[in-house]
Each structure stands twice: as structure tokens, then as C-alpha cells.
């Protein structure tokens, strides 16, 4: 019997939590561009009894993503694809943010949309940051949703020169992720698969901690204090949401976003921040 393959792209905090939740009984392909991290994460998961295959990938490289999708398909039935790889504003300049957080997501959706199994599902990790920016025009939204991935960064609306700081490029990329997922949904549907995104709030991972220690940290703490949860999220909070979107309970859900932020966006958008 062909084994079910769970693909986890990005071996950071959320990727590891989702791998642990989805991994039992599956062949888990864990991919990242940080070789050292990949080795330690896959070694740790193996030690816990998971069947893990490591793969080096740079999600901003079309050839690298094509090779990863082929590798996944060679392992068995690709039932779950989870894209968590990303760079945050404190980690990278504007062009790298656009290449990884926008183009990378588009490439993964495009290439894994060619290999995902019937009945399979995908989840892209976007961000609540995408919920704080104004929408683009309907025409630009359609282009962002449907342009071939390799042409995405040439669209005028996505030109690096439009963004004065990495944070602006990050929130744009994360907003555009939701549009890409909407664009990918009918394509994945042709294979009998679904795809959705999750927009996390502040989550206690290496990336979340780096942002909290950065120049936006004080503002982020104020938003958390104004929220329902009044705490940072745990990677397990995101793994639980991903479990819903990857499993049979969400069989009627595709092309949409699940905001998992402890209530931050609702509080800020209704003036609770003062
Ligand atoms: N942690 C938070 O507070 C938070 C909040 C909202 C959204 N997010 C998003 O959630 C996702 C997961 O973040 P995390 O908190 O697990 O971060 P993390 O830093 O722990 O993990 C991200 C992983 O992506 C990998 N990566 C970066 N560039 C890559 C590339 N070009 N190719 C392949 N891998 C690459 C990194 O090596 C790292 O292992 C990211 O997309 C992030 O933007 C995080």
C-alpha cells in the first residue's frame, strides 16, 4: 500500500509542531534551506519515532521547489502539504521578503498543485500582518491571485521599490498569500484536493521571539494585551488549526483563510488599542 506523505516546508517552530501533529503513521518530508537546522530537527523527530525524510530547499528558487515536489511524489501519496517557510521583517530586506514570503508561497502552491493526491489538502502559513493592510484594487487582486508564479514579482503592484521598509513588504506578501491560496483553490480542486491558509498572530517561535525583541515589539505587546487571549500563541495553537484544515472536518472548506491570533485583529480593528 502506498504510504501517505506529509510535506512540511520550513522546519522552524510551527513546522515542527505541525510535523509532530500530522506525522504519526505517515512518511514526513521535512524541507528547509538551513541545513544545520534540518539535520537537528529531522534527527529529533526520528528519535521520537517519526518516519522522516529531510530535504534541502530554497522556496524562492523555482528549480528547487520543482525538485521538492517531485521528491514528495516519489515517496508516496502526497496527502498534506504545509508551507511554513518564511522570513520576518527583522530577518531580511525587502527583496528577500518578497522572494521568500510571496514568490516562495506561489511556487509551492503551483508545483504541489501538480502532485497533491485526490483527497489531499494544503495549508499555507500567512500572518495576521496581512489583515492590517488595505486591499489592492480588484484588478490587482486578480493578477496577484492568478499570474504564473514566475511572473509575480514583475507585476507593478509587487515591485520592490513600492515598499519603503521590510515590514511593509511582509504585510503585503502575507496579504497576497491569501489571494494566491484563493487562486490555487480551483486548480487543486481539479485534483480533488483543497487548500487554505492560516494567519497566525504572535507565536512563540524563534521568529516570533525575534519580532518581539525588535523595534515593533512594544506595539505587538500592546496588541496582545488588548486581545481576548492576552498571551502569545504557542506553535501547538497553529498545529491545532492546521489539523482542522488538513482533516476531514474541513472537507467543505477551500480557498479561504483562518485567522488564529487570539483576537488581536478584532480588538485592534474595533479601536480597543486606544
Ligand atoms: N512566529 C510568529 O509570530 C509568526 C506570526 C505570524 C506569521 N508567521 C509566519 O509563520 C511561518 C512560520 O514561522 P515560524 O514562526 O515557524 O518561524 P521560524 O523562523 O521558526 O521558521 C521559519 C523557517 O523557514 C525557513 N526558511 C526561511 N527562508 C527559507 C527559504 N528561502 N527556503 C526554505 N526555508 C526557508 C527558516 O530556515 C526557518 O526554519 C512564517 O511564514 C512566518 O512568516 C510567524
mmCIF file with all atom_site columns, C-alpha atoms in Angstrom, residues 2 17 21 42 53 65 74 87 134 140 166 168 214-215 237 262:
data_model
loop_
_atom_site.group_PDB
_atom_site.id
_atom_site.type_symbol
_atom_site.label_atom_id
_atom_site.label_alt_id
_atom_site.label_comp_id
_atom_site.label_asym_id
_atom_site.label_entity_id
_atom_site.label_seq_id
_atom_site.pdbx_PDB_ins_code
_atom_site.Cartn_x
_atom_site.Cartn_y
_atom_site.Cartn_z
_atom_site.occupancy
_atom_site.B_iso_or_equiv
_atom_site.pdbx_formal_charge
_atom_site.auth_seq_id
_atom_site.auth_comp_id
_atom_site.auth_asym_id
_atom_site.auth_atom_id
_atom_site.pdbx_PDB_model_num
ATOM 1  C CA . UNK A 1 2   ? 1.338  3.467  -0.910 1.00 0.00 ? 2   UNK A CA 1
ATOM 2  C CA . UNK A 1 17  ? 4.706  21.446 15.824 1.00 0.00 ? 17  UNK A CA 1
ATOM 3  C CA . UNK A 1 21  ? 0.735  16.505 14.987 1.00 0.00 ? 21  UNK A CA 1
ATOM 4  C CA . UNK A 1 42  ? 14.813 15.550 11.484 1.00 0.00 ? 42  UNK A CA 1
ATOM 5  C CA . UNK A 1 53  ? 12.969 12.342 5.152  1.00 0.00 ? 53  UNK A CA 1
ATOM 6  C CA . UNK A 1 65  ? 10.636 23.807 -5.473 1.00 0.00 ? 65  UNK A CA 1
ATOM 7  C CA . UNK A 1 74  ? 8.306  9.807  -5.374 1.00 0.00 ? 74  UNK A CA 1
ATOM 8  C CA . UNK A 1 87  ? 11.347 35.420 6.635  1.00 0.00 ? 87  UNK A CA 1
ATOM 9  C CA . UNK A 1 134 ? -5.735 47.873 2.894  1.00 0.00 ? 134 UNK A CA 1
ATOM 10 C CA . UNK A 1 140 ? -4.517 43.821 -8.979 1.00 0.00 ? 140 UNK A CA 1
ATOM 11 C CA . UNK A 1 166 ? 10.698 45.202 5.200  1.00 0.00 ? 166 UNK A CA 1
ATOM 12 C CA . UNK A 1 168 ? 5.541  46.825 4.538  1.00 0.00 ? 168 UNK A CA 1
ATOM 13 C CA . UNK A 1 214 ? 12.718 44.073 17.631 1.00 0.00 ? 214 UNK A CA 1
ATOM 14 C CA . UNK A 1 215 ? 11.523 47.646 17.145 1.00 0.00 ? 215 UNK A CA 1
ATOM 15 C CA . UNK A 1 237 ? -2.246 26.534 18.635 1.00 0.00 ? 237 UNK A CA 1
ATOM 16 C CA . UNK A 1 262 ? -6.085 35.241 19.938 1.00 0.00 ? 262 UNK A CA 1
#
